[in-house]
Coordinates of C-alpha atoms in Angstrom, one line a residue:
X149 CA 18.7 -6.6 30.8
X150 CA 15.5 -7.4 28.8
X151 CA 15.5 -9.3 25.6
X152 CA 14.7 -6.0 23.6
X153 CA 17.0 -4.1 25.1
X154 CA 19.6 -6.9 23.8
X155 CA 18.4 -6.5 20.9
X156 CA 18.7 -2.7 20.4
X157 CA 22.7 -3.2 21.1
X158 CA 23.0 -5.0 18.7
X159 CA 21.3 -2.7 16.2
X160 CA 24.3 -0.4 17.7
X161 CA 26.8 -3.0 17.5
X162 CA 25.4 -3.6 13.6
X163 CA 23.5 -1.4 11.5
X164 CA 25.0 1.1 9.8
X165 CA 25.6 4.8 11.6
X166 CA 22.4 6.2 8.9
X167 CA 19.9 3.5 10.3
X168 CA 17.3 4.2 12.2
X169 CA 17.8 2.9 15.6
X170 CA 14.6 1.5 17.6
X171 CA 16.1 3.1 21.1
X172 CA 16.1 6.7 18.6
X173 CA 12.2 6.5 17.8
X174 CA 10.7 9.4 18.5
X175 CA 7.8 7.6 19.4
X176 CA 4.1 7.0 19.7
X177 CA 1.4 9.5 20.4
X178 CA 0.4 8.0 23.2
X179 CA 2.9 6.7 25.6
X180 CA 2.7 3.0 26.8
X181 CA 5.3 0.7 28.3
X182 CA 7.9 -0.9 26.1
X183 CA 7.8 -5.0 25.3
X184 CA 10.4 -6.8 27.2
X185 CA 10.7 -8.9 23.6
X186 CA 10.0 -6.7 20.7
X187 CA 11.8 -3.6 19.8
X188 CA 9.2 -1.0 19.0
X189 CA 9.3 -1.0 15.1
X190 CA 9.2 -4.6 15.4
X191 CA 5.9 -4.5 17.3
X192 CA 4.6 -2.1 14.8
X193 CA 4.9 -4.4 12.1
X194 CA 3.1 -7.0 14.2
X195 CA 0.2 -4.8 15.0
X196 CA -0.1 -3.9 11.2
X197 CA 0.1 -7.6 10.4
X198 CA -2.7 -8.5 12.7
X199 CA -5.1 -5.6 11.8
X200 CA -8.3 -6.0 9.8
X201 CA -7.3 -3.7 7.6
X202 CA -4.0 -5.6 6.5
X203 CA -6.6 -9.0 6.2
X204 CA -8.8 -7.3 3.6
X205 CA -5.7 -7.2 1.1
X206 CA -6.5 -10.0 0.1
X207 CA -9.5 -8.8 -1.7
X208 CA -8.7 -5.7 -3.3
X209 CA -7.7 -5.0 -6.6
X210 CA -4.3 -4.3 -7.6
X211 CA -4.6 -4.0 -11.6
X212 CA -6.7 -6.1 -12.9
X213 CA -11.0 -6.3 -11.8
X214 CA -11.5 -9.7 -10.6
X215 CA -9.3 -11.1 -13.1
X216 CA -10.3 -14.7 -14.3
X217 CA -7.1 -16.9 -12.9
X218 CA -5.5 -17.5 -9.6
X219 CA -2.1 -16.1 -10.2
X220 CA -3.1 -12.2 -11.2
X221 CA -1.9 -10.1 -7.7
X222 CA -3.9 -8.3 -5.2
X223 CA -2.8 -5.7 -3.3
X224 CA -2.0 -8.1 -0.5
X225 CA 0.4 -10.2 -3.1
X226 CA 1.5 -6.6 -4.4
X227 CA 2.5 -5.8 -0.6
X228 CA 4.4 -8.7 0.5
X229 CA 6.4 -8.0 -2.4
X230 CA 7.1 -4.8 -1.8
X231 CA 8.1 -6.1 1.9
X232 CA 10.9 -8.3 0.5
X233 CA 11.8 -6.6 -1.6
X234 CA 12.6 -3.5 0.8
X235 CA 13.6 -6.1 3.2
X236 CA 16.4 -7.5 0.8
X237 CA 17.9 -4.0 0.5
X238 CA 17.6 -3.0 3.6
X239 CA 19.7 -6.1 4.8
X240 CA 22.4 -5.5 2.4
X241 CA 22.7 -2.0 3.3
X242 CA 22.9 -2.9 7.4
X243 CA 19.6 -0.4 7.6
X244 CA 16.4 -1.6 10.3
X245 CA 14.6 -4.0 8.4
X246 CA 12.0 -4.3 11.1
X247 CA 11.3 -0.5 10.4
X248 CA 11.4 -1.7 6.6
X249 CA 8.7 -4.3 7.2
X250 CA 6.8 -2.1 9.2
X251 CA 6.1 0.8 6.6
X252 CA 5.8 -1.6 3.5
X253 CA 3.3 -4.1 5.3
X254 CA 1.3 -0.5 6.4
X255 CA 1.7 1.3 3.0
X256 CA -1.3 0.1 1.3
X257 CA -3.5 -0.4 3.8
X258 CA -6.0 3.0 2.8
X259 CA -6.4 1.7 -1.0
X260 CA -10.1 1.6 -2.0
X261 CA -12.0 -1.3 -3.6
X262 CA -11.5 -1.7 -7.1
X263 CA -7.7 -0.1 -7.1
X264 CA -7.4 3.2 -8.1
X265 CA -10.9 3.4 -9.8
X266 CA -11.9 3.2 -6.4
X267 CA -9.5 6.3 -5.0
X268 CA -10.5 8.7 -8.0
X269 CA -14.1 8.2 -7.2
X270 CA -13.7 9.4 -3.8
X271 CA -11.2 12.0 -4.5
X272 CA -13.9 13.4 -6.7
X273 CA -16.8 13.3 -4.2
X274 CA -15.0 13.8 -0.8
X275 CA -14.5 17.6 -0.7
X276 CA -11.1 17.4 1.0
X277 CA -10.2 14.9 -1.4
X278 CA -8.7 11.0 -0.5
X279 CA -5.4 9.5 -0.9
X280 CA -4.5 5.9 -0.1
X281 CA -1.4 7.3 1.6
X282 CA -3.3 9.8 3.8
X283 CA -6.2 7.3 4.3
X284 CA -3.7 4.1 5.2
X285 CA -2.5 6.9 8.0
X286 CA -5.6 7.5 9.5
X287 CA -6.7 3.7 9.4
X288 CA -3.3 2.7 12.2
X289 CA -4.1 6.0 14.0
X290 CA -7.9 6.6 13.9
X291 CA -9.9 3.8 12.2
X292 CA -8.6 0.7 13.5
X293 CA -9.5 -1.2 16.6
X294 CA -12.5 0.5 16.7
X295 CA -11.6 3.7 17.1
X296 CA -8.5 3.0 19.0
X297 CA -6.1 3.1 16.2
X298 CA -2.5 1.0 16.4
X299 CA -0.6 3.7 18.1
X300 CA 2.3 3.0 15.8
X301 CA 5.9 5.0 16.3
X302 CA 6.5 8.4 14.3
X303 CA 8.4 6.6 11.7
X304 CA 6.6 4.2 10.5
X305 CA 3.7 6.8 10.0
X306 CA 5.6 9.0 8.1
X307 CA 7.1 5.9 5.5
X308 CA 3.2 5.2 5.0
X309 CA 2.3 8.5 4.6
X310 CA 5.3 9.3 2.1
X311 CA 5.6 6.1 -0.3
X312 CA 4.3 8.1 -2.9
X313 CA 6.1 9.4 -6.0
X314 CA 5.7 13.4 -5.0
X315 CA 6.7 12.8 -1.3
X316 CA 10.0 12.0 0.7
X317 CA 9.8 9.9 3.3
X318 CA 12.8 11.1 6.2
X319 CA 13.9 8.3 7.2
X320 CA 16.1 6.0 5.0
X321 CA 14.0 3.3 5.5
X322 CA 11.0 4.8 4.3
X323 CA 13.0 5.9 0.8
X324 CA 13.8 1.9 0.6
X325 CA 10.2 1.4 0.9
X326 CA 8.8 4.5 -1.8
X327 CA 11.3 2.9 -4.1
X328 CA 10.9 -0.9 -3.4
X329 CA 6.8 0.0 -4.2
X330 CA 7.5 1.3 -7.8
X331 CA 10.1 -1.8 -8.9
X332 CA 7.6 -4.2 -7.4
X333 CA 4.3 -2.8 -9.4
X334 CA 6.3 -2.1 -12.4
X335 CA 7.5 -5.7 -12.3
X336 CA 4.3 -7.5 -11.4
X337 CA 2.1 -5.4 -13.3
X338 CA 4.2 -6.1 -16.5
X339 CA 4.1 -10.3 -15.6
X340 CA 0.8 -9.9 -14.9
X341 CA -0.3 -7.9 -18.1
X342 CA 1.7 -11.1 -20.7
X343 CA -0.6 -13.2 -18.7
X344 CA -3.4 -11.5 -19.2
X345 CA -2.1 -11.1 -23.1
X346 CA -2.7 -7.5 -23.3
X347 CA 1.3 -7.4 -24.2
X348 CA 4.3 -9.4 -24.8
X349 CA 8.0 -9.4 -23.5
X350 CA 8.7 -8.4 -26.8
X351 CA 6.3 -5.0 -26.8
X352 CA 8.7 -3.4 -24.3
X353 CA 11.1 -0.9 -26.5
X354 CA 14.5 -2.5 -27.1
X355 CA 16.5 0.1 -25.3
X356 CA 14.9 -0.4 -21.8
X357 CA 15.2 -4.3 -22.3
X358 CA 18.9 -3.8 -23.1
X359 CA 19.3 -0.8 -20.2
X360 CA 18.0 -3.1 -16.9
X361 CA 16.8 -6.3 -18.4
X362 CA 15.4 -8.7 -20.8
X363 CA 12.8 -10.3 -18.8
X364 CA 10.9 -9.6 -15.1
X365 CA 13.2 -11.3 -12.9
X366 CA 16.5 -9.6 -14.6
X367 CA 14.7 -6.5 -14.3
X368 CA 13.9 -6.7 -10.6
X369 CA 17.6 -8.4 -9.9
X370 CA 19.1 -5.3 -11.8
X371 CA 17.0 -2.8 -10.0
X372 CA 17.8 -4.3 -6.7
X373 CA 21.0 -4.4 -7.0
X374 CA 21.7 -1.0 -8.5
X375 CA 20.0 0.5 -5.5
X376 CA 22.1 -1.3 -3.3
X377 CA 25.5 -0.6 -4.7
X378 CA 24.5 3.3 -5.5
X379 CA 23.1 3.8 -1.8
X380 CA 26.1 2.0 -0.1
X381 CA 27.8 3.7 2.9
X382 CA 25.6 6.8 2.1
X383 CA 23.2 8.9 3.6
X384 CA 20.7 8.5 0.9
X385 CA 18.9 5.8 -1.1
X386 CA 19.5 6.4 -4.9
X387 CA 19.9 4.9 -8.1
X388 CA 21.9 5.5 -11.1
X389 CA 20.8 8.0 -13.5
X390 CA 20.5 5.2 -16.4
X391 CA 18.6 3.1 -13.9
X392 CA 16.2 5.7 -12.9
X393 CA 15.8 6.7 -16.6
X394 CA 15.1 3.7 -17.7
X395 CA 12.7 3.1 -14.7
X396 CA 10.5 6.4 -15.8
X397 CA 10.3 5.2 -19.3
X398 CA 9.0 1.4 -18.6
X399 CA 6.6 3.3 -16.1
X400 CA 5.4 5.5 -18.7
X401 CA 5.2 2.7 -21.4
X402 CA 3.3 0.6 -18.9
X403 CA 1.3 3.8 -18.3
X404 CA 0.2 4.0 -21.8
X405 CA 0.0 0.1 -22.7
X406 CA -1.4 -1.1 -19.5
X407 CA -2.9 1.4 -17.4
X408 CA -5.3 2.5 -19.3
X409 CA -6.0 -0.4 -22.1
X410 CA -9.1 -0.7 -22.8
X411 CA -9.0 -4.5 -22.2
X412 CA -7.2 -4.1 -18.4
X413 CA -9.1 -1.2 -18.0
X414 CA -12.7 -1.2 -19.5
X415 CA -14.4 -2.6 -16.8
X416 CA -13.7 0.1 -14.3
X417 CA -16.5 2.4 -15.2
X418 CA -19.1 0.3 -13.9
X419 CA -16.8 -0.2 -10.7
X420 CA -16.3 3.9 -10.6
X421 CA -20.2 3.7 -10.7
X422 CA -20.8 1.4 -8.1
X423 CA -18.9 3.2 -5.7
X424 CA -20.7 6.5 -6.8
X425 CA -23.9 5.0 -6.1
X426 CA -22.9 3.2 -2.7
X427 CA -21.7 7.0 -1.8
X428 CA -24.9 8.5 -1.9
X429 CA -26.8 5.9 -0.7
X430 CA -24.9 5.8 2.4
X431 CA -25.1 9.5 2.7
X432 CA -28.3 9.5 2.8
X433 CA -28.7 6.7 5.2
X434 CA -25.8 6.5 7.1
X435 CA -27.2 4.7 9.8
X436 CA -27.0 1.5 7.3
X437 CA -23.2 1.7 8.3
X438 CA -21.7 -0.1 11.4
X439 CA -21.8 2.1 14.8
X440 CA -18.3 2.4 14.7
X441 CA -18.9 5.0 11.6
X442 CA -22.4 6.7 13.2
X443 CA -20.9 7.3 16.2
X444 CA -17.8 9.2 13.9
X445 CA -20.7 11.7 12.7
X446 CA -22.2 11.7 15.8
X447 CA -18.7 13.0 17.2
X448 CA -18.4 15.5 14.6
X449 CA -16.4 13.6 12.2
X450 CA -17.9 15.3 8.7
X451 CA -20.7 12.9 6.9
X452 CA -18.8 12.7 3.7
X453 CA -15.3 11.9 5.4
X454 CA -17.1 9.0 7.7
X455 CA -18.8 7.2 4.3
X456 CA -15.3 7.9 2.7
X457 CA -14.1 5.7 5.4
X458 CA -16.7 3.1 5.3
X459 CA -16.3 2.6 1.6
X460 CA -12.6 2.6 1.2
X461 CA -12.2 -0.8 3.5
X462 CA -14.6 -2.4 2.1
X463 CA -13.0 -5.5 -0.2
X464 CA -14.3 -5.8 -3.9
X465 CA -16.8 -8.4 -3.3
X466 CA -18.0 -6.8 0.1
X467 CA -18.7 -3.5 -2.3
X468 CA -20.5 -5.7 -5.1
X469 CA -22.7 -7.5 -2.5
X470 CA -24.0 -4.6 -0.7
X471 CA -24.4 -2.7 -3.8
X472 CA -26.5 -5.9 -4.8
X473 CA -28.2 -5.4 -2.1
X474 CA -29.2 -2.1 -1.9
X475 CA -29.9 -1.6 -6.0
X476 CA -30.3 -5.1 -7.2
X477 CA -34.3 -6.9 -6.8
X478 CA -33.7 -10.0 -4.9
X479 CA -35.5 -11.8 -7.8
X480 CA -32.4 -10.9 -10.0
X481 CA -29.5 -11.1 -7.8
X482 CA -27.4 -14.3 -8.2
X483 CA -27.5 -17.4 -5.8

């Protein structure tokens, strides 16, 4: 008996009767042979961590444009978070937390330079439209590895492709993950925004302080926790109807005080802009991209969907420097 295969009993012997077992996966597109270590959701999440894709994270915006201090997240930061977080529920509830890891380390992996300023400017010009979700699919089965893609099991795909707020996720798993994704953004989107002093503690209405907490970390703890004792023993991950409540109001406060301030927000314009103008330009020369992307349009792969891929993993400062390059005399650009 192999190592994995140990270790798939005791996801029998263990997890409760709603997880998703490794041995149940209904697998990869294309077959290969199993790991004599690694379960396979386990070796998703390995592939995902040691993509290109999950490195470039670490320089894409989560809230705030290049923000002016060290502590403001980035959709890497944002990600891990969402990862323990998920992973700290899924634990308590005896669901697969390597199946947990997977989907939140993957979830984010399609998001555009300059946050969602980036994914409405190619919604706009990409005639079949762009998601993160949708792209972060195509980037572990199409874009990555050169084409090759990560070949990653049916599950994990389908948590990626249904964190999102209008989408369910079938696995329980993934529903830890969709709601681990909106306590960890509403959480470090609020610390972030007192640090930033575009709001106080204080500016959060009184009845949501009282309802799940005066301060970030009660807030989270509460969350957490309500989750876990309202999904216990079930076939479903859910919250209270107070908890959920008072989740849709702080989202909508944040929403209104945060999201579109003019003082978080106002530089985004220029970054919609930028993006805009990188669009075109690439459309009309679209050998400047790498041969990875011309040979895409030489396959067939539509013009528009191939610069759409191009531009979405590039990293903030990649984006700045080419469009530097490109628009920007080299008399003017800084050293």
């Amino acid at each position: 008996m192999t190592i994995r295969e140990r270790m798939e009993r005791m996801e029998h012997e263990t997890l409760s009767p709603y997880a998703s077992l490794s041995e149940n996966s209904k697998g990869r597109d294309m077959e290969e042979p199993q790991c004599d270590i690694r379960p396979v959701y386990q070796r998703d999440r390995d592939r995902i961590l040691h993509c290109k894709a999950f490195r470039r994270l670490k320089n894409k915006t989560q809230v705030f444009l290049t923000p002016k201090g060290d502590h403001y997240r980035t959709r890497l930061s944002h990600t891990l978070e969402v990862s323990q977080n998920a992973r700290t529920i899924a634990k308590a509830l005896r669901l697969n937390e390597d199946l947990v890891e997977a989907i939140a380390l993957g979830h984010d992996l399609g998001h555009t330079p300059f946050g969602h300023a980036g994914e409405r400017v190619l919604n706009r010009l990409c005639e079949d439209g762009f998601k993160h979700n949708i792209q972060s699919v195509r980037i572990v089965e199409k874009l990555e590895k050169n084409g090759q893609g990560l070949n990653l099991t049916w599950e994990v795909r389908d948590g990626i492709a249904n964190h999102q707020t209008s989408t369910m996720p079938h696995t329980l798993e993934g529903k830890i993950v969709r709601l681990s994704d909106k306590i960890a953004y509403i959480h470090h989107d609020i610390d972030d925004a007192i640090r930033g002093r575009i709001m106080a503690e204080e500016d959060i209405p009184l009845e949501i302080r009282r309802a799940i907490g005066a301060d970030s970390g009660k807030r989270l703890d509460f969350l957490i926790h309500n989750i876990i004792t309202n999904s216990l023993d079930q076939n479903d991950i859910i919250m209270s109807d107070e908890a959920f409540e008072a989740m849709r109001e702080l989202r909508s406060f944040m929403f209104h005080n945060v999201y579109i301030n003019p003082v978080a927000k106002g530089e985004e314009k220029k970054a919609e802009e930028l993006l805009e103008k990188l669009f075109f330009y690439y459309m009309e020369h679209p050998m400047e991209m790498p041969w990875q992307y011309t040979n895409m349009i030489a396959e067939g792969v539509a013009k528009e969907r191939v610069v759409s891929d191009y531009i979405s993993g590039m990293t903030d400062q990649y984006a700045i420097a080419k469009f530097s390059e490109y628009f920007v005399p080299k008399a003017w650009q800084v050293k």
